Amino acid sequence: MRKAVGIGGLRRKEAERLALSKKGNELAQREIEKLQEHIGVMKTHLETFVREHQRDIRNNPVFRVQVQRMCQLIGVDPLASRKGYMAELLGVGDFYCELGIQIIDICRATRSVNGGLMSIDELRERLIRRRLKGSEPVVNDDIKRAISQLAPLKGGYRIVDFGGRKMVQSVAREMNADMSTVLGLAQQTSKFTADDVSVQLGWDSDRINACVDDMLRSGIVWVDYQNINIPEYWVPAFFSQLSGASLSASAL
């Protein structure tokens, strides 16, 4: 018959468990300290690297994005403060502030046309045309970072995704699931009809009409009555040709 473990045995096992736990905590703490030390060294090297390559960082958008990603990997956010040392070294504080202001101006100027929804590629093209000759080049990653800095303004500026297509939303509204689904359906042709939605999504007429009415009220879609029997609904945010001659003067 197996002998029961006595009080003394239980105490020894508990003491062993506590000793192992303490040892484990000590080892973990030493590892954390070593990691913090390594990160500190990496930050120092990164500062030196940034100082030596400031001109390239400002003038080469691809290189700028790579350096910013290096910063993120070691827990440095160069945009956490416009007066932060890394933002100062990178020269990005004023750059993203200026870019954010230009984004706001363009979005406001085109809102009556696109309902506050614009492809990120079209926005980049408009920014390039607007910025002074010799200004730092702009890439989509720059736009995303600048928009992230606009969040405190509560203006609804954010990046949304429709079937892998990045769009900039510049109005403070929540787009419901039905609107997002229909926009995803229209992204290839820039338009749709009630029949398209019915056939491809299997919705009834009440649901389609409610969704279309919401989109018309918000200005996201235009309606074309050339075919009286089957009106077509166009999404101006999906056809970049609207940013050509007819709109460029008024928007920029």
PDB file of C-alpha atoms in Angstrom:
ATOM      1  CA  MET A   1       0.000   0.000   0.000  1.00  0.00           C
ATOM      2  CA  ARG A   2       1.340   3.439  -1.037  1.00  0.00           C
ATOM      3  CA  LYS A   3       2.401   5.532   1.925  1.00  0.00           C
ATOM      4  CA  ALA A   4       0.636   8.897   2.243  1.00  0.00           C
ATOM      5  CA  VAL A   5       2.783  11.996   1.899  1.00  0.00           C
ATOM      6  CA  GLY A   6       3.265  13.635   5.270  1.00  0.00           C
ATOM      7  CA  ILE A   7       3.108  17.321   6.212  1.00  0.00           C
ATOM      8  CA  GLY A   8       6.901  17.503   6.064  1.00  0.00           C
ATOM      9  CA  GLY A   9       6.932  16.158   2.515  1.00  0.00           C
ATOM     10  CA  LEU A  10       4.314  18.653   1.387  1.00  0.00           C
ATOM     11  CA  ARG A  11       6.317  21.498   2.889  1.00  0.00           C
ATOM     12  CA  ARG A  12       9.490  20.327   1.124  1.00  0.00           C
ATOM     13  CA  LYS A  13       7.688  20.170  -2.213  1.00  0.00           C
ATOM     14  CA  GLU A  14       6.252  23.664  -1.701  1.00  0.00           C
ATOM     15  CA  ALA A  15       9.697  25.002  -0.782  1.00  0.00           C
ATOM     16  CA  GLU A  16      11.175  23.422  -3.919  1.00  0.00           C
ATOM     17  CA  ARG A  17       8.406  24.926  -6.037  1.00  0.00           C
ATOM     18  CA  LEU A  18       8.985  28.395  -4.586  1.00  0.00           C
ATOM     19  CA  ALA A  19      12.752  28.086  -5.071  1.00  0.00           C
ATOM     20  CA  LEU A  20      12.312  27.081  -8.721  1.00  0.00           C
ATOM     21  CA  SER A  21       9.838  29.907  -9.275  1.00  0.00           C
ATOM     22  CA  LYS A  22      12.234  32.434  -7.733  1.00  0.00           C
ATOM     23  CA  LYS A  23      15.106  31.139  -9.844  1.00  0.00           C
ATOM     24  CA  GLY A  24      12.962  31.329 -12.957  1.00  0.00           C
ATOM     25  CA  ASN A  25      11.982  34.926 -12.167  1.00  0.00           C
ATOM     26  CA  GLU A  26      15.619  35.861 -11.638  1.00  0.00           C
ATOM     27  CA  LEU A  27      16.620  34.352 -14.983  1.00  0.00           C
ATOM     28  CA  ALA A  28      13.745  36.098 -16.747  1.00  0.00           C
ATOM     29  CA  GLN A  29      14.689  39.423 -15.174  1.00  0.00           C
ATOM     30  CA  ARG A  30      18.309  39.031 -16.295  1.00  0.00           C
ATOM     31  CA  GLU A  31      17.149  38.270 -19.837  1.00  0.00           C
ATOM     32  CA  ILE A  32      14.901  41.342 -19.826  1.00  0.00           C
ATOM     33  CA  GLU A  33      17.787  43.516 -18.617  1.00  0.00           C
ATOM     34  CA  LYS A  34      20.054  42.146 -21.343  1.00  0.00           C
ATOM     35  CA  LEU A  35      17.368  42.785 -23.969  1.00  0.00           C
ATOM     36  CA  GLN A  36      16.853  46.339 -22.734  1.00  0.00           C
ATOM     37  CA  GLU A  37      20.597  46.893 -22.884  1.00  0.00           C
ATOM     38  CA  HIS A  38      20.740  45.607 -26.471  1.00  0.00           C
ATOM     39  CA  ILE A  39      17.789  47.810 -27.472  1.00  0.00           C
ATOM     40  CA  GLY A  40      19.510  50.822 -25.900  1.00  0.00           C
ATOM     41  CA  VAL A  41      22.636  50.125 -27.969  1.00  0.00           C
ATOM     42  CA  MET A  42      20.508  49.700 -31.111  1.00  0.00           C
ATOM     43  CA  LYS A  43      18.767  53.028 -30.454  1.00  0.00           C
ATOM     44  CA  THR A  44      22.139  54.745 -30.106  1.00  0.00           C
ATOM     45  CA  HIS A  45      23.348  53.241 -33.392  1.00  0.00           C
ATOM     46  CA  LEU A  46      20.071  54.181 -35.045  1.00  0.00           C
ATOM     47  CA  GLU A  47      20.452  57.806 -33.942  1.00  0.00           C
ATOM     48  CA  THR A  48      23.949  57.890 -35.409  1.00  0.00           C
ATOM     49  CA  PHE A  49      22.726  56.296 -38.639  1.00  0.00           C
ATOM     50  CA  VAL A  50      19.865  58.803 -38.953  1.00  0.00           C
ATOM     51  CA  ARG A  51      22.173  61.776 -38.379  1.00  0.00           C
ATOM     52  CA  GLU A  52      24.533  60.553 -41.094  1.00  0.00           C
ATOM     53  CA  HIS A  53      21.735  59.948 -43.623  1.00  0.00           C
ATOM     54  CA  GLN A  54      19.321  62.821 -42.927  1.00  0.00           C
ATOM     55  CA  ARG A  55      19.430  64.133 -46.485  1.00  0.00           C
ATOM     56  CA  ASP A  56      18.705  60.688 -47.991  1.00  0.00           C
ATOM     57  CA  ILE A  57      15.866  60.096 -45.529  1.00  0.00           C
ATOM     58  CA  ARG A  58      14.159  63.343 -46.471  1.00  0.00           C
ATOM     59  CA  ASN A  59      14.634  63.023 -50.218  1.00  0.00           C
ATOM     60  CA  ASN A  60      14.127  59.275 -50.751  1.00  0.00           C
ATOM     61  CA  PRO A  61      10.604  58.144 -49.737  1.00  0.00           C
ATOM     62  CA  VAL A  62      11.420  54.423 -49.984  1.00  0.00           C
ATOM     63  CA  PHE A  63      14.466  54.837 -47.754  1.00  0.00           C
ATOM     64  CA  ARG A  64      12.406  56.985 -45.353  1.00  0.00           C
ATOM     65  CA  VAL A  65       9.806  54.235 -44.980  1.00  0.00           C
ATOM     66  CA  GLN A  66      12.530  51.625 -44.346  1.00  0.00           C
ATOM     67  CA  VAL A  67      14.139  53.748 -41.627  1.00  0.00           C
ATOM     68  CA  GLN A  68      10.772  54.363 -39.968  1.00  0.00           C
ATOM     69  CA  ARG A  69      10.104  50.624 -39.937  1.00  0.00           C
ATOM     70  CA  MET A  70      13.482  50.055 -38.306  1.00  0.00           C
ATOM     71  CA  CYS A  71      12.424  52.548 -35.649  1.00  0.00           C
ATOM     72  CA  GLN A  72       9.189  50.666 -35.041  1.00  0.00           C
ATOM     73  CA  LEU A  73      10.991  47.328 -34.712  1.00  0.00           C
ATOM     74  CA  ILE A  74      12.940  48.598 -31.708  1.00  0.00           C
ATOM     75  CA  GLY A  75      10.018  50.471 -30.196  1.00  0.00           C
ATOM     76  CA  VAL A  76      10.807  54.018 -31.335  1.00  0.00           C
ATOM     77  CA  ASP A  77       7.903  56.057 -32.700  1.00  0.00           C
ATOM     78  CA  PRO A  78       9.371  59.061 -34.533  1.00  0.00           C
ATOM     79  CA  LEU A  79       5.910  60.654 -34.707  1.00  0.00           C
ATOM     80  CA  ALA A  80       4.973  60.246 -31.044  1.00  0.00           C
ATOM     81  CA  SER A  81       5.887  63.878 -30.532  1.00  0.00           C
ATOM     82  CA  ARG A  82       6.688  66.563 -33.055  1.00  0.00           C
ATOM     83  CA  LYS A  83       9.370  67.697 -30.644  1.00  0.00           C
ATOM     84  CA  GLY A  84      10.661  64.144 -30.149  1.00  0.00           C
ATOM     85  CA  TYR A  85      14.350  63.637 -30.792  1.00  0.00           C
ATOM     86  CA  MET A  86      13.796  60.994 -33.478  1.00  0.00           C
ATOM     87  CA  ALA A  87      11.247  63.124 -35.328  1.00  0.00           C
ATOM     88  CA  GLU A  88      13.756  65.947 -35.200  1.00  0.00           C
ATOM     89  CA  LEU A  89      16.570  63.739 -36.480  1.00  0.00           C
ATOM     90  CA  LEU A  90      14.441  62.210 -39.221  1.00  0.00           C
ATOM     91  CA  GLY A  91      13.069  65.587 -40.189  1.00  0.00           C
ATOM     92  CA  VAL A  92       9.565  64.071 -40.381  1.00  0.00           C
ATOM     93  CA  GLY A  93       7.687  66.101 -37.761  1.00  0.00           C
ATOM     94  CA  ASP A  94       7.099  69.146 -39.946  1.00  0.00           C
ATOM     95  CA  PHE A  95       6.887  66.989 -43.073  1.00  0.00           C
ATOM     96  CA  TYR A  96       3.875  65.009 -41.810  1.00  0.00           C
ATOM     97  CA  CYS A  97       2.268  68.095 -40.292  1.00  0.00           C
ATOM     98  CA  GLU A  98       2.447  69.871 -43.662  1.00  0.00           C
ATOM     99  CA  LEU A  99       1.266  66.735 -45.478  1.00  0.00           C
ATOM    100  CA  GLY A 100      -1.698  66.395 -43.102  1.00  0.00           C
ATOM    101  CA  ILE A 101      -2.807  69.980 -43.786  1.00  0.00           C
ATOM    102  CA  GLN A 102      -2.611  69.394 -47.538  1.00  0.00           C
ATOM    103  CA  ILE A 103      -4.628  66.171 -47.195  1.00  0.00           C
ATOM    104  CA  ILE A 104      -7.351  68.041 -45.293  1.00  0.00           C
ATOM    105  CA  ASP A 105      -7.488  70.784 -47.944  1.00  0.00           C
ATOM    106  CA  ILE A 106      -7.785  68.286 -50.817  1.00  0.00           C
ATOM    107  CA  CYS A 107     -10.390  66.137 -49.068  1.00  0.00           C
ATOM    108  CA  ARG A 108     -12.532  69.167 -48.235  1.00  0.00           C
ATOM    109  CA  ALA A 109     -12.277  70.532 -51.776  1.00  0.00           C
ATOM    110  CA  THR A 110     -13.415  67.236 -53.325  1.00  0.00           C
ATOM    111  CA  ARG A 111     -15.998  66.184 -50.740  1.00  0.00           C
ATOM    112  CA  SER A 112     -18.956  67.527 -52.722  1.00  0.00           C
ATOM    113  CA  VAL A 113     -17.803  65.383 -55.654  1.00  0.00           C
ATOM    114  CA  ASN A 114     -16.881  62.080 -53.998  1.00  0.00           C
ATOM    115  CA  GLY A 115     -18.824  62.151 -50.725  1.00  0.00           C
ATOM    116  CA  GLY A 116     -15.647  62.086 -48.652  1.00  0.00           C
ATOM    117  CA  LEU A 117     -14.240  58.897 -50.179  1.00  0.00           C
ATOM    118  CA  MET A 118     -11.128  58.906 -52.371  1.00  0.00           C
ATOM    119  CA  SER A 119      -8.638  56.259 -53.424  1.00  0.00           C
ATOM    120  CA  ILE A 120      -5.253  56.645 -51.765  1.00  0.00           C
ATOM    121  CA  ASP A 121      -3.617  56.595 -55.208  1.00  0.00           C
ATOM    122  CA  GLU A 122      -5.722  59.529 -56.405  1.00  0.00           C
ATOM    123  CA  LEU A 123      -4.949  61.445 -53.218  1.00  0.00           C
ATOM    124  CA  ARG A 124      -1.222  60.865 -53.749  1.00  0.00           C
ATOM    125  CA  GLU A 125      -1.478  62.159 -57.329  1.00  0.00           C
ATOM    126  CA  ARG A 126      -3.268  65.286 -56.143  1.00  0.00           C
ATOM    127  CA  LEU A 127      -0.671  65.830 -53.419  1.00  0.00           C
ATOM    128  CA  ILE A 128       2.174  65.528 -55.924  1.00  0.00           C
ATOM    129  CA  ARG A 129       0.534  68.128 -58.179  1.00  0.00           C
ATOM    130  CA  ARG A 130      -0.085  70.441 -55.250  1.00  0.00           C
ATOM    131  CA  ARG A 131       3.305  70.295 -53.552  1.00  0.00           C
ATOM    132  CA  LEU A 132       6.018  72.753 -54.512  1.00  0.00           C
ATOM    133  CA  LYS A 133       8.694  71.686 -56.943  1.00  0.00           C
ATOM    134  CA  GLY A 134      11.635  70.335 -54.978  1.00  0.00           C
ATOM    135  CA  SER A 135       9.501  69.186 -52.018  1.00  0.00           C
ATOM    136  CA  GLU A 136      10.104  65.757 -50.513  1.00  0.00           C
ATOM    137  CA  PRO A 137       8.517  62.948 -52.594  1.00  0.00           C
ATOM    138  CA  VAL A 138       5.356  61.373 -51.200  1.00  0.00           C
ATOM    139  CA  VAL A 139       4.430  57.670 -51.146  1.00  0.00           C
ATOM    140  CA  ASN A 140       1.303  55.916 -49.861  1.00  0.00           C
ATOM    141  CA  ASP A 141       3.006  55.022 -46.589  1.00  0.00           C
ATOM    142  CA  ASP A 142       3.575  58.743 -45.949  1.00  0.00           C
ATOM    143  CA  ILE A 143      -0.133  59.392 -46.507  1.00  0.00           C
ATOM    144  CA  LYS A 144      -1.093  56.644 -44.053  1.00  0.00           C
ATOM    145  CA  ARG A 145       1.221  58.077 -41.391  1.00  0.00           C
ATOM    146  CA  ALA A 146      -0.014  61.630 -41.932  1.00  0.00           C
ATOM    147  CA  ILE A 147      -3.656  60.505 -41.680  1.00  0.00           C
ATOM    148  CA  SER A 148      -2.928  58.621 -38.462  1.00  0.00           C
ATOM    149  CA  GLN A 149      -1.784  61.947 -36.995  1.00  0.00           C
ATOM    150  CA  LEU A 150      -5.138  63.556 -37.880  1.00  0.00           C
ATOM    151  CA  ALA A 151      -7.099  61.309 -35.484  1.00  0.00           C
ATOM    152  CA  PRO A 152      -7.208  63.914 -32.639  1.00  0.00           C
ATOM    153  CA  LEU A 153      -9.057  66.304 -34.978  1.00  0.00           C
ATOM    154  CA  LYS A 154     -12.114  63.992 -34.885  1.00  0.00           C
ATOM    155  CA  GLY A 155     -12.783  64.664 -38.565  1.00  0.00           C
ATOM    156  CA  GLY A 156     -13.276  61.048 -39.560  1.00  0.00           C
ATOM    157  CA  TYR A 157      -9.984  60.826 -41.483  1.00  0.00           C
ATOM    158  CA  ARG A 158      -8.956  57.199 -41.848  1.00  0.00           C
ATOM    159  CA  ILE A 159      -7.912  54.492 -44.298  1.00  0.00           C
ATOM    160  CA  VAL A 160     -10.593  51.955 -45.233  1.00  0.00           C
ATOM    161  CA  ASP A 161     -10.297  48.827 -47.347  1.00  0.00           C
ATOM    162  CA  PHE A 162     -12.680  47.616 -50.041  1.00  0.00           C
ATOM    163  CA  GLY A 163     -11.569  44.256 -51.394  1.00  0.00           C
ATOM    164  CA  GLY A 164      -7.909  45.148 -51.051  1.00  0.00           C
ATOM    165  CA  ARG A 165      -8.379  48.650 -52.451  1.00  0.00           C
ATOM    166  CA  LYS A 166      -7.172  51.338 -50.037  1.00  0.00           C
ATOM    167  CA  MET A 167      -9.472  54.353 -49.761  1.00  0.00           C
ATOM    168  CA  VAL A 168      -9.234  57.544 -47.717  1.00  0.00           C
ATOM    169  CA  GLN A 169     -12.414  58.436 -45.834  1.00  0.00           C
ATOM    170  CA  SER A 170     -12.673  62.048 -44.727  1.00  0.00           C
ATOM    171  CA  VAL A 171     -16.088  62.301 -43.109  1.00  0.00           C
ATOM    172  CA  ALA A 172     -17.046  61.358 -39.568  1.00  0.00           C
ATOM    173  CA  ARG A 173     -19.526  58.619 -40.345  1.00  0.00           C
ATOM    174  CA  GLU A 174     -19.653  54.885 -39.877  1.00  0.00           C
ATOM    175  CA  MET A 175     -20.133  53.040 -43.160  1.00  0.00           C
ATOM    176  CA  ASN A 176     -22.516  50.153 -42.551  1.00  0.00           C
ATOM    177  CA  ALA A 177     -21.818  46.631 -43.778  1.00  0.00           C
ATOM    178  CA  ASP A 178     -24.279  46.826 -46.677  1.00  0.00           C
ATOM    179  CA  MET A 179     -22.679  50.001 -48.067  1.00  0.00           C
ATOM    180  CA  SER A 180     -19.221  48.448 -47.811  1.00  0.00           C
ATOM    181  CA  THR A 181     -20.406  45.287 -49.580  1.00  0.00           C
ATOM    182  CA  VAL A 182     -21.949  47.193 -52.477  1.00  0.00           C
ATOM    183  CA  LEU A 183     -18.839  49.369 -52.835  1.00  0.00           C
ATOM    184  CA  GLY A 184     -16.754  46.213 -52.995  1.00  0.00           C
ATOM    185  CA  LEU A 185     -19.053  44.962 -55.757  1.00  0.00           C
ATOM    186  CA  ALA A 186     -18.564  48.184 -57.756  1.00  0.00           C
ATOM    187  CA  GLN A 187     -14.830  48.651 -57.434  1.00  0.00           C
ATOM    188  CA  GLN A 188     -13.942  47.037 -60.776  1.00  0.00           C
ATOM    189  CA  THR A 189     -16.396  48.919 -62.992  1.00  0.00           C
ATOM    190  CA  SER A 190     -16.956  52.010 -60.771  1.00  0.00           C
ATOM    191  CA  LYS A 191     -20.717  51.497 -61.096  1.00  0.00           C
ATOM    192  CA  PHE A 192     -23.570  49.135 -60.287  1.00  0.00           C
ATOM    193  CA  THR A 193     -27.306  48.718 -60.801  1.00  0.00           C
ATOM    194  CA  ALA A 194     -30.004  47.373 -58.524  1.00  0.00           C
ATOM    195  CA  ASP A 195     -30.109  44.286 -60.736  1.00  0.00           C
ATOM    196  CA  ASP A 196     -26.349  43.755 -60.233  1.00  0.00           C
ATOM    197  CA  VAL A 197     -26.802  43.763 -56.481  1.00  0.00           C
ATOM    198  CA  SER A 198     -29.845  41.502 -56.658  1.00  0.00           C
ATOM    199  CA  VAL A 199     -28.155  38.917 -58.895  1.00  0.00           C
ATOM    200  CA  GLN A 200     -24.709  38.898 -57.263  1.00  0.00           C
ATOM    201  CA  LEU A 201     -25.727  39.342 -53.630  1.00  0.00           C
ATOM    202  CA  GLY A 202     -29.231  37.923 -53.620  1.00  0.00           C
ATOM    203  CA  TRP A 203     -30.742  40.909 -51.789  1.00  0.00           C
ATOM    204  CA  ASP A 204     -34.412  41.867 -51.987  1.00  0.00           C
ATOM    205  CA  SER A 205     -35.524  45.254 -53.353  1.00  0.00           C
ATOM    206  CA  ASP A 206     -36.188  46.776 -49.909  1.00  0.00           C
ATOM    207  CA  ARG A 207     -32.656  46.096 -48.743  1.00  0.00           C
ATOM    208  CA  ILE A 208     -31.144  47.360 -52.011  1.00  0.00           C
ATOM    209  CA  ASN A 209     -33.203  50.571 -51.981  1.00  0.00           C
ATOM    210  CA  ALA A 210     -32.352  51.294 -48.346  1.00  0.00           C
ATOM    211  CA  CYS A 211     -28.636  50.862 -49.044  1.00  0.00           C
ATOM    212  CA  VAL A 212     -28.702  52.958 -52.238  1.00  0.00           C
ATOM    213  CA  ASP A 213     -30.656  55.735 -50.485  1.00  0.00           C
ATOM    214  CA  ASP A 214     -28.019  55.884 -47.738  1.00  0.00           C
ATOM    215  CA  MET A 215     -25.237  56.095 -50.306  1.00  0.00           C
ATOM    216  CA  LEU A 216     -27.005  58.815 -52.309  1.00  0.00           C
ATOM    217  CA  ARG A 217     -27.647  60.888 -49.186  1.00  0.00           C
ATOM    218  CA  SER A 218     -23.996  60.680 -48.165  1.00  0.00           C
ATOM    219  CA  GLY A 219     -22.806  61.594 -51.673  1.00  0.00           C
ATOM    220  CA  ILE A 220     -20.772  58.416 -52.143  1.00  0.00           C
ATOM    221  CA  VAL A 221     -22.613  57.528 -55.347  1.00  0.00           C
ATOM    222  CA  TRP A 222     -24.157  59.436 -58.250  1.00  0.00           C
ATOM    223  CA  VAL A 223     -27.209  58.211 -60.112  1.00  0.00           C
ATOM    224  CA  ASP A 224     -27.392  58.141 -63.916  1.00  0.00           C
ATOM    225  CA  TYR A 225     -30.921  58.061 -65.373  1.00  0.00           C
ATOM    226  CA  GLN A 226     -29.916  57.752 -69.049  1.00  0.00           C
ATOM    227  CA  ASN A 227     -31.525  54.338 -68.977  1.00  0.00           C
ATOM    228  CA  ILE A 228     -34.841  55.167 -67.299  1.00  0.00           C
ATOM    229  CA  ASN A 229     -35.721  51.510 -66.706  1.00  0.00           C
ATOM    230  CA  ILE A 230     -32.377  50.599 -65.086  1.00  0.00           C
ATOM    231  CA  PRO A 231     -30.644  53.556 -63.362  1.00  0.00           C
ATOM    232  CA  GLU A 232     -26.896  53.179 -62.930  1.00  0.00           C
ATOM    233  CA  TYR A 233     -25.132  54.213 -59.726  1.00  0.00           C
ATOM    234  CA  TRP A 234     -21.578  55.497 -60.136  1.00  0.00           C
ATOM    235  CA  VAL A 235     -18.890  55.674 -57.430  1.00  0.00           C
ATOM    236  CA  PRO A 236     -16.719  58.731 -58.248  1.00  0.00           C
ATOM    237  CA  ALA A 237     -14.058  57.614 -55.772  1.00  0.00           C
ATOM    238  CA  PHE A 238     -13.365  54.628 -58.014  1.00  0.00           C
ATOM    239  CA  PHE A 239     -12.597  56.419 -61.256  1.00  0.00           C
ATOM    240  CA  SER A 240      -9.500  58.541 -61.031  1.00  0.00           C
ATOM    241  CA  GLN A 241     -10.156  60.299 -64.317  1.00  0.00           C
ATOM    242  CA  LEU A 242     -12.377  62.690 -62.339  1.00  0.00           C
ATOM    243  CA  SER A 243      -9.171  64.105 -60.900  1.00  0.00           C
ATOM    244  CA  GLY A 244      -8.224  65.310 -64.391  1.00  0.00           C
ATOM    245  CA  ALA A 245      -8.804  68.623 -66.067  1.00  0.00           C
ATOM    246  CA  SER A 246     -12.434  69.097 -65.108  1.00  0.00           C
ATOM    247  CA  LEU A 247     -11.766  68.929 -61.380  1.00  0.00           C
ATOM    248  CA  SER A 248      -8.127  69.728 -60.849  1.00  0.00           C
ATOM    249  CA  ALA A 249      -8.567  73.482 -60.975  1.00  0.00           C
ATOM    250  CA  SER A 250     -11.371  73.579 -58.409  1.00  0.00           C
ATOM    251  CA  ALA A 251      -9.908  70.916 -56.117  1.00  0.00           C
ATOM    252  CA  LEU A 252      -6.351  72.175 -56.122  1.00  0.00           C
TER     253      LEU A 252
END
